Amino acid sequence: MVRDKKATKAKLLEAALTEFATYGIAGARVDRIASNAGCNKAMIYAYFGSKEDLFEEVLKIQIARVIEAVPITPDDLPGYAGRLFDTYERQPELLRLAGYHRLENGFEAISKAEGDMHVEKVAAIAEAQRSGRLPAEFEAEELLGLVVHMSILAFSTPVATRALVVKAVARLVGQRAEQRFAHRTEDQLRRSR
Amino acid sequence: MVRDKKATKAKLLEAALTEFATYGIAGARVDRIASNAGCNKAMIYAYFGSKEDLFEEVLKIQIARVIEAVPITPDDLPGYAGRLFDTYERQPELLRLAGYHRLENGFEAISKAEGDMHVEKVAAIAEAQRSGRLPAEFEAEELLGLVVHMSILAFSTPVATRALVVKAVARLVGQRAEQRFAHRTEDQLRRSR
DNA sequence: CGCTCCTAACTAACCGGTTGGTTGATTAGA
DNA sequence: TCTAATCAACCAACCGGTTAGTTAGGAGCG
């Protein structure tokens, strides 16, 4: 047996991710998380404080991962939506985590990191609108909301495909998906994993 | 004290709607439902079988209500999305219920009533496409999915408004919102309540 | 290098309250 | 009087969280 605080925390976070994504906050069981992590339950409370705190930590990490993995491209919003779609497809946990968070903790409860990035993204879109690269028909914040919402199409219909999301956003914002982003190369997929 | 099976079931269903919408399936407490309904907990098991069965019943009723309240209008998809938006705004419970159901019971688990109506709606859209009233750019099923998804925009962004949803769908399907549906009259609102 | 000691990581067992679900008795009303 | 609706009380399992005690392993020392 090794005594490694960092490794233990990591194992707990991974097990918690699976547990929370599967059962939600109310449905998650701390015993199951500890058991799947191969750790003692008390470590959860020593390292994270409470079940809810552990959830917040897991969510924060997942959100940061997506934000880092998929930077916004105001000149190619269809591609942006497509890449978000890819991420959600590859890591379905995030969408489920965020869904449970919205439902159980209310809508306005957004993590700090997400809020900061949101402002930046809105600014980037507004800038693209000012220079005419994006239609000014929608407010910048609305436009971002629409594009992000389209990327989670799979949340509401089983017929959601990447191509459909890209096409819909393209029609919405009057942009063609840029060639270099229209389809991800195998290399891009590998790097972002 | 009155002994009225029907009334008791109705009170339980109403309390259950609030409870499940607020806390989800795992988070809902049967004691609280019984208490808020002013009934004994045992009645839930006598009339509905189990907590899960009660949830299914509540969800079925809500879905049926929305389907009845908002018939599809293939010639005015923006208006259709707008009217769905109105319904969700007036009865936020449905959106929360459906959200929890999707997350906890998997994506393919759809109630019978919803499935039947879905086929009809797809057919109606396909017909409108054949006669050129809707663009054939999207498959009928995809188009329905997109429109319905847009109507739940409020699920993912706080800046969602009715006007935004209508405008977005209009751009998506290349239809203008028809005047008679663009804004609901007070009378229409009252009738659908 | 070998020994001790000390601390931080870890554990088993436990705790009080809660949970979904049951049951046998009670009672309203036909 | 008979039946179906209702209820209080109960139950075993489970839940999130705590605690008193155990142990691995590095620091300090000779």
Coordinates of C-alpha atoms (C1' of nucleotides) in Angstrom, one line a residue:
Chain A
M1 CA 0.0 0.0 0.0
V2 CA 1.3 3.4 -1.0
R3 CA 0.5 6.6 0.9
D4 CA 0.2 9.3 -1.7
K5 CA -2.3 12.1 -1.0
K6 CA -2.2 13.4 -4.6
A7 CA -2.8 10.0 -6.1
T8 CA -5.6 9.2 -3.7
K9 CA -7.3 12.5 -4.5
A10 CA -7.0 11.7 -8.2
K11 CA -8.5 8.2 -7.7
L12 CA -11.4 9.7 -5.7
L13 CA -12.0 12.4 -8.3
E14 CA -12.2 9.9 -11.1
A15 CA -14.5 7.6 -9.3
A16 CA -16.6 10.6 -8.3
L17 CA -16.9 11.7 -11.9
T18 CA -18.3 8.4 -13.0
E19 CA -20.6 8.2 -10.0
F20 CA -22.0 11.7 -10.3
A21 CA -22.4 11.4 -14.0
T22 CA -24.3 8.2 -13.6
Y23 CA -26.5 8.9 -10.7
G24 CA -26.5 12.7 -10.2
I25 CA -25.8 14.5 -6.9
A26 CA -28.8 13.1 -4.9
G27 CA -28.4 9.7 -6.4
A28 CA -24.7 9.4 -5.9
R29 CA -23.4 7.3 -3.0
V30 CA -20.2 8.2 -1.2
D31 CA -19.6 4.6 -0.1
R32 CA -19.7 3.6 -3.8
I33 CA -17.3 6.4 -4.8
A34 CA -14.8 5.4 -2.0
S35 CA -15.2 1.7 -2.9
N36 CA -14.6 2.2 -6.7
A37 CA -11.6 4.4 -5.9
G38 CA -10.2 1.8 -3.6
C39 CA -10.1 4.3 -0.8
N40 CA -11.6 4.7 2.6
K41 CA -14.7 6.8 2.7
A42 CA -13.2 9.1 5.4
M43 CA -10.7 10.3 2.8
I44 CA -13.5 12.0 0.9
Y45 CA -14.4 14.1 3.9
A46 CA -10.7 14.7 4.7
Y47 CA -9.9 15.9 1.2
F48 CA -13.1 17.4 -0.1
G49 CA -15.3 18.3 2.9
S50 CA -18.6 16.9 1.8
K51 CA -20.4 15.1 -1.0
E52 CA -21.6 18.4 -2.5
D53 CA -18.1 19.9 -2.3
L54 CA -16.7 16.9 -4.1
F55 CA -19.3 17.3 -6.9
E56 CA -18.3 21.0 -7.3
E57 CA -14.7 20.0 -7.6
V58 CA -15.4 17.3 -10.2
L59 CA -17.5 19.7 -12.2
K60 CA -15.0 22.5 -12.0
I61 CA -12.3 20.2 -13.4
Q62 CA -14.5 19.0 -16.3
I63 CA -15.5 22.5 -17.3
A64 CA -11.9 23.7 -17.2
R65 CA -11.0 20.7 -19.4
V66 CA -13.6 21.6 -22.0
I67 CA -12.8 25.3 -22.0
E68 CA -9.2 24.5 -22.6
A69 CA -9.8 21.9 -25.2
V70 CA -12.2 23.9 -27.3
P71 CA -11.3 27.6 -27.7
I72 CA -13.9 29.8 -29.3
T73 CA -13.4 30.7 -33.0
P74 CA -15.7 33.6 -33.7
D75 CA -15.0 33.4 -37.5
D76 CA -16.1 29.8 -37.5
L77 CA -19.0 29.2 -35.2
P78 CA -20.2 26.1 -37.0
G79 CA -16.8 24.6 -36.4
Y80 CA -16.9 25.7 -32.8
A81 CA -20.2 24.0 -32.2
G82 CA -18.9 20.9 -34.0
R83 CA -15.9 20.7 -31.8
L84 CA -18.0 21.2 -28.7
F85 CA -20.2 18.3 -30.0
D86 CA -17.1 16.2 -30.4
T87 CA -16.0 16.9 -26.8
Y88 CA -19.4 16.0 -25.4
E89 CA -19.5 12.8 -27.5
R90 CA -16.0 11.8 -26.3
Q91 CA -16.7 12.7 -22.6
P92 CA -20.5 12.3 -22.0
E93 CA -19.9 12.8 -18.3
L94 CA -19.6 16.5 -18.7
L95 CA -23.0 17.0 -20.2
R96 CA -24.6 14.8 -17.6
L97 CA -22.7 16.5 -14.8
A98 CA -23.7 20.0 -16.1
G99 CA -27.3 18.8 -16.5
Y100 CA -27.6 17.5 -13.0
H101 CA -25.9 20.7 -11.7
R102 CA -28.4 22.9 -13.5
L103 CA -31.4 20.9 -12.3
E104 CA -30.3 20.4 -8.7
N105 CA -28.5 23.6 -7.9
G106 CA -30.5 26.1 -9.9
F107 CA -29.7 27.8 -13.2
E108 CA -27.7 30.8 -12.1
A109 CA -25.2 28.6 -10.2
I110 CA -22.2 28.7 -12.5
S111 CA -18.6 28.1 -11.5
K112 CA -16.2 31.0 -11.5
A113 CA -14.0 29.8 -14.3
E114 CA -17.0 29.4 -16.6
G115 CA -18.2 32.9 -15.9
D116 CA -14.9 34.6 -16.7
M117 CA -14.5 32.7 -19.9
H118 CA -18.1 33.5 -20.8
V119 CA -17.4 37.3 -20.8
E120 CA -14.3 36.8 -23.0
K121 CA -16.3 34.7 -25.5
V122 CA -19.1 37.3 -25.7
A123 CA -16.5 40.0 -26.3
A124 CA -14.8 37.9 -29.1
I125 CA -18.2 37.5 -30.8
A126 CA -19.1 41.2 -30.4
E127 CA -15.8 42.1 -32.0
A128 CA -16.4 39.8 -35.0
Q129 CA -19.8 41.4 -35.4
R130 CA -18.4 44.9 -35.3
S131 CA -16.0 44.0 -38.1
G132 CA -18.8 42.4 -40.1
R133 CA -17.6 38.9 -40.0
L134 CA -20.7 37.9 -38.1
P135 CA -24.3 39.1 -38.6
A136 CA -25.4 41.7 -36.1
E137 CA -28.9 40.3 -36.2
F138 CA -28.5 38.7 -32.7
E139 CA -26.9 40.2 -29.6
A140 CA -23.4 38.7 -29.0
E141 CA -24.5 37.0 -25.8
E142 CA -27.6 35.6 -27.5
L143 CA -25.5 34.3 -30.4
L144 CA -23.1 32.5 -28.1
G145 CA -26.1 31.0 -26.2
L146 CA -27.6 29.8 -29.4
V147 CA -24.4 28.2 -30.7
V148 CA -23.6 26.5 -27.4
H149 CA -27.1 25.3 -27.1
M150 CA -27.0 23.8 -30.6
S151 CA -23.8 21.9 -29.6
I152 CA -25.8 20.0 -26.9
L153 CA -28.4 18.9 -29.4
A154 CA -27.8 15.3 -28.4
F155 CA -29.2 16.2 -25.0
S156 CA -32.7 16.4 -26.5
T157 CA -32.8 14.2 -29.6
P158 CA -31.2 10.8 -30.4
V159 CA -30.9 11.8 -34.1
A160 CA -28.2 14.4 -33.3
T161 CA -25.1 14.1 -35.4
R162 CA -22.1 16.3 -35.7
A163 CA -22.9 17.2 -39.3
L164 CA -26.4 18.2 -38.3
V165 CA -25.2 20.5 -35.5
V166 CA -22.6 22.1 -37.9
K167 CA -25.2 22.6 -40.6
A168 CA -27.7 24.1 -38.3
V169 CA -25.3 26.6 -36.8
A170 CA -24.1 27.5 -40.3
R171 CA -27.7 28.3 -41.3
L172 CA -28.2 30.2 -38.1
V173 CA -25.2 32.5 -38.3
G174 CA -24.8 32.6 -42.1
Q175 CA -21.3 31.2 -41.9
R176 CA -20.0 28.3 -43.9
A177 CA -18.0 25.9 -41.8
E178 CA -14.4 26.6 -42.7
Q179 CA -12.7 23.8 -44.5
R180 CA -9.9 23.4 -41.9
F181 CA -12.5 22.9 -39.2
A182 CA -15.3 21.2 -41.0
H183 CA -14.0 17.8 -40.3
R184 CA -11.5 17.1 -37.6
T185 CA -8.4 15.2 -38.8
E186 CA -7.4 12.0 -37.0
D187 CA -4.4 13.9 -35.7
Q188 CA -6.6 16.6 -34.1
L189 CA -8.8 14.0 -32.5
R190 CA -5.8 12.2 -31.0
R191 CA -4.2 15.4 -29.6
S192 CA -7.4 16.5 -27.9
R193 CA -8.0 13.2 -26.2
Chain B
M1 CA -62.5 13.7 6.2
V2 CA -63.7 12.6 2.8
R3 CA -63.0 9.2 1.3
D4 CA -62.5 9.9 -2.4
K5 CA -60.0 7.7 -4.3
K6 CA -60.0 10.0 -7.3
A7 CA -59.4 13.1 -5.3
T8 CA -56.7 11.5 -3.2
K9 CA -54.9 10.3 -6.4
A10 CA -55.1 13.8 -7.8
K11 CA -53.7 15.4 -4.7
L12 CA -50.9 12.9 -4.6
L13 CA -50.1 13.5 -8.3
E14 CA -50.0 17.3 -7.8
A15 CA -47.7 17.0 -4.8
A16 CA -45.6 14.5 -6.7
L17 CA -45.2 16.8 -9.6
T18 CA -43.8 19.6 -7.4
E19 CA -41.6 17.2 -5.5
F20 CA -40.1 15.5 -8.5
A21 CA -39.7 18.7 -10.5
T22 CA -37.8 20.2 -7.5
Y23 CA -35.6 17.3 -6.4
G24 CA -35.6 14.8 -9.2
I25 CA -36.3 11.1 -8.9
A26 CA -33.4 10.2 -6.5
G27 CA -33.8 13.4 -4.5
A28 CA -37.6 13.2 -4.1
R29 CA -39.0 11.9 -0.8
V30 CA -42.2 10.0 -0.6
D31 CA -42.9 11.2 2.9
R32 CA -42.8 14.7 1.7
I33 CA -45.1 14.0 -1.2
A34 CA -47.6 12.3 1.1
S35 CA -47.3 15.1 3.7
N36 CA -47.8 17.9 1.1
A37 CA -50.7 16.0 -0.4
G38 CA -52.3 15.7 3.0
C39 CA -52.4 12.0 2.6
N40 CA -50.9 9.0 4.2
K41 CA -47.7 7.6 2.6
A42 CA -49.3 4.2 2.2
M43 CA -51.8 5.6 -0.3
I44 CA -48.9 6.2 -2.7
Y45 CA -48.1 2.5 -2.7
A46 CA -51.7 1.5 -2.9
Y47 CA -52.4 3.7 -5.9
F48 CA -49.2 3.9 -7.8
G49 CA -47.0 1.0 -6.7
S50 CA -43.7 2.6 -6.2
K51 CA -41.9 5.9 -6.2
E52 CA -40.6 5.2 -9.7
D53 CA -44.1 4.3 -11.0
L54 CA -45.5 7.5 -9.5
F55 CA -42.8 9.5 -11.3
E56 CA -43.7 7.8 -14.6
E57 CA -47.4 8.6 -14.1
V58 CA -46.6 12.2 -13.3
L59 CA -44.4 12.6 -16.4
K60 CA -46.9 10.9 -18.7
I61 CA -49.6 13.3 -17.6
Q62 CA -47.4 16.4 -18.1
I63 CA -46.2 15.2 -21.6
A64 CA -49.8 14.5 -22.6
R65 CA -50.8 18.0 -21.4
V66 CA -48.1 19.7 -23.5
I67 CA -48.8 17.6 -26.6
E68 CA -52.5 18.5 -26.4
A69 CA -51.8 22.2 -25.6
V70 CA -49.3 22.7 -28.4
P71 CA -50.2 21.0 -31.7
I72 CA -47.6 21.1 -34.4
T73 CA -47.9 23.7 -37.2
P74 CA -45.6 22.6 -40.0
D75 CA -46.3 25.8 -41.9
D76 CA -45.2 27.9 -38.9
L77 CA -42.3 26.2 -37.1
P78 CA -41.1 29.4 -35.5
G79 CA -44.5 29.8 -34.0
Y80 CA -44.5 26.2 -32.9
A81 CA -41.2 26.7 -31.1
G82 CA -42.5 29.9 -29.5
R83 CA -45.6 28.2 -28.2
L84 CA -43.6 25.3 -26.8
F85 CA -41.4 28.0 -25.1
D86 CA -44.5 29.6 -23.7
T87 CA -45.6 26.3 -22.3
Y88 CA -42.3 25.6 -20.7
E89 CA -42.2 29.0 -19.2
R90 CA -45.7 28.7 -17.8
Q91 CA -45.1 25.1 -16.5
P92 CA -41.4 24.8 -15.7
E93 CA -42.0 21.5 -14.0
L94 CA -42.3 19.7 -17.3
L95 CA -38.8 20.7 -18.5
R96 CA -37.3 19.7 -15.2
L97 CA -39.2 16.4 -15.1
A98 CA -38.1 15.6 -18.6
G99 CA -34.6 16.6 -17.8
Y100 CA -34.4 14.3 -14.8
H101 CA -36.0 11.5 -16.7
R102 CA -33.5 11.7 -19.5
L103 CA -30.6 11.8 -17.1
E104 CA -31.7 9.1 -14.7
N105 CA -33.5 6.7 -17.0
G106 CA -31.4 7.0 -20.1
F107 CA -32.1 8.7 -23.4
E108 CA -34.1 6.2 -25.3
A109 CA -36.7 5.8 -22.5
I110 CA -39.6 7.7 -23.9
S111 CA -43.2 7.3 -22.9
K112 CA -45.6 5.6 -25.3
A113 CA -47.7 8.7 -25.9
E114 CA -44.7 10.8 -26.8
G115 CA -43.5 8.2 -29.3
D116 CA -46.8 7.9 -31.2
M117 CA -47.1 11.7 -31.5
H118 CA -43.5 11.9 -32.6
V119 CA -44.2 9.8 -35.7
E120 CA -47.2 11.9 -36.6
K121 CA -45.2 15.1 -36.3
V122 CA -42.4 13.9 -38.4
A123 CA -44.9 12.9 -41.1
A124 CA -46.5 16.3 -41.0
I125 CA -43.2 18.0 -41.5
A126 CA -42.2 15.6 -44.3
E127 CA -45.5 16.4 -46.0
A128 CA -44.8 20.2 -45.8
Q129 CA -41.3 19.5 -47.2
R130 CA -42.7 17.5 -50.1
S131 CA -45.1 20.4 -51.1
G132 CA -42.2 22.9 -50.8
R133 CA -43.5 24.8 -47.8
L134 CA -40.4 23.7 -45.8
P135 CA -36.8 23.4 -47.1
A136 CA -35.7 19.9 -47.8
E137 CA -32.3 20.7 -46.6
F138 CA -32.8 18.7 -43.4
E139 CA -34.4 15.4 -42.8
A140 CA -37.9 15.7 -41.4
E141 CA -36.9 14.0 -38.2
E142 CA -33.8 16.2 -37.9
L143 CA -35.9 19.3 -38.5
L144 CA -38.3 18.4 -35.7
G145 CA -35.5 17.7 -33.4
L146 CA -33.9 21.0 -34.1
V147 CA -37.1 23.0 -33.6
V148 CA -38.0 21.2 -30.4
H149 CA -34.4 21.6 -29.1
M150 CA -34.5 25.4 -29.8
S151 CA -37.7 25.7 -27.8
I152 CA -35.9 24.5 -24.7
L153 CA -33.1 27.1 -25.1
A154 CA -33.9 28.3 -21.6
F155 CA -32.5 25.1 -20.4
S156 CA -28.9 26.1 -21.3
T157 CA -28.8 29.9 -21.2
P158 CA -30.4 32.5 -19.0
V159 CA -30.7 35.0 -21.9
A160 CA -33.3 32.9 -23.6
T161 CA -36.4 34.8 -24.6
R162 CA -39.4 33.9 -26.7
A163 CA -38.5 36.4 -29.4
L164 CA -35.0 34.9 -29.6
V165 CA -36.3 31.3 -30.0
V166 CA -38.8 32.4 -32.7
K167 CA -36.1 34.3 -34.6
A168 CA -33.6 31.5 -34.4
V169 CA -36.0 28.9 -35.7
A170 CA -37.2 31.3 -38.4
R171 CA -33.6 31.7 -39.6
L172 CA -33.1 27.9 -39.3
V173 CA -36.1 26.9 -41.4
G174 CA -36.3 30.0 -43.6
Q175 CA -39.9 30.6 -42.5
R176 CA -41.1 34.0 -41.2
A177 CA -43.2 33.6 -38.1
E178 CA -46.8 33.9 -39.2
Q179 CA -48.5 37.0 -37.9
R180 CA -51.4 35.1 -36.2
F181 CA -48.9 33.0 -34.2
A182 CA -46.1 35.5 -33.7
H183 CA -47.6 36.8 -30.5
R184 CA -50.2 35.0 -28.5
T185 CA -53.3 37.0 -27.7
E186 CA -54.4 37.3 -24.1
D187 CA -57.3 35.1 -25.1
Q188 CA -55.1 32.3 -26.4
L189 CA -53.0 32.4 -23.2
R190 CA -56.1 32.2 -21.0
R191 CA -57.5 29.2 -23.0
S192 CA -54.4 27.2 -22.8
R193 CA -53.9 27.5 -19.1
Chain C
dC1 C1' 23.9 2.9 7.1
dG2 C1' 20.6 1.6 10.8
dC3 C1' 17.8 3.1 14.3
dT4 C1' 14.1 5.8 16.5
dC5 C1' 10.4 9.0 16.3
dC6 C1' 6.9 11.7 14.5
dT7 C1' 3.5 13.0 11.5
dA8 C1' 0.3 12.6 7.9
dA9 C1' -2.2 9.1 5.3
dC10 C1' -5.2 5.8 6.1
dT11 C1' -8.7 2.5 8.2
dA12 C1' -12.6 -0.1 10.6
dA13 C1' -16.2 0.5 13.1
dC14 C1' -19.6 3.2 14.4
dC15 C1' -23.6 6.8 14.8
dG16 C1' -28.0 8.9 14.5
dG17 C1' -31.2 10.0 11.4
dT18 C1' -33.6 8.9 7.2
dT19 C1' -35.4 6.0 3.5
dG20 C1' -38.7 3.4 0.6
dG21 C1' -41.9 0.3 1.6
dT22 C1' -45.3 -2.8 4.6
dT23 C1' -49.0 -4.2 7.7
dG24 C1' -52.8 -4.8 10.7
dA25 C1' -56.2 -2.0 12.7
dT26 C1' -59.7 1.7 12.0
dT27 C1' -63.5 4.0 9.9
dA28 C1' -66.4 6.5 6.5
dG29 C1' -70.0 5.7 3.7
dA30 C1' -72.9 2.9 0.7
Chain D
dT1 C1' -73.3 -4.7 7.9
dC2 C1' -69.8 -4.8 4.6
dT3 C1' -66.2 -3.0 1.9
dA4 C1' -62.9 -0.1 0.3
dA5 C1' -60.3 4.0 1.7
dT6 C1' -57.3 5.5 5.2
dC7 C1' -54.0 5.6 8.9
dA8 C1' -50.4 5.1 12.7
dA9 C1' -46.9 2.5 13.7
dC10 C1' -43.3 -0.1 12.3
dC11 C1' -39.2 -2.1 9.8
dA12 C1' -34.8 -3.3 7.9
dA13 C1' -31.7 -1.3 5.1
dC14 C1' -29.2 2.5 4.0
dC15 C1' -27.2 7.2 4.2
dG16 C1' -23.8 11.0 4.9
dG17 C1' -20.6 11.9 8.1
dT18 C1' -17.4 11.1 12.4
dT19 C1' -13.9 9.2 15.3
dA20 C1' -10.5 6.7 17.7
dG21 C1' -7.0 4.2 16.6
dT22 C1' -3.3 2.1 13.2
dT23 C1' 0.5 2.4 10.1
dA24 C1' 3.6 3.8 6.3
dG25 C1' 7.5 6.2 5.4
dG26 C1' 10.5 10.2 5.6
dA27 C1' 13.4 13.3 8.8
dG28 C1' 16.8 13.6 12.2
dC29 C1' 20.5 11.5 14.6
dG30 C1' 24.4 8.8 15.8

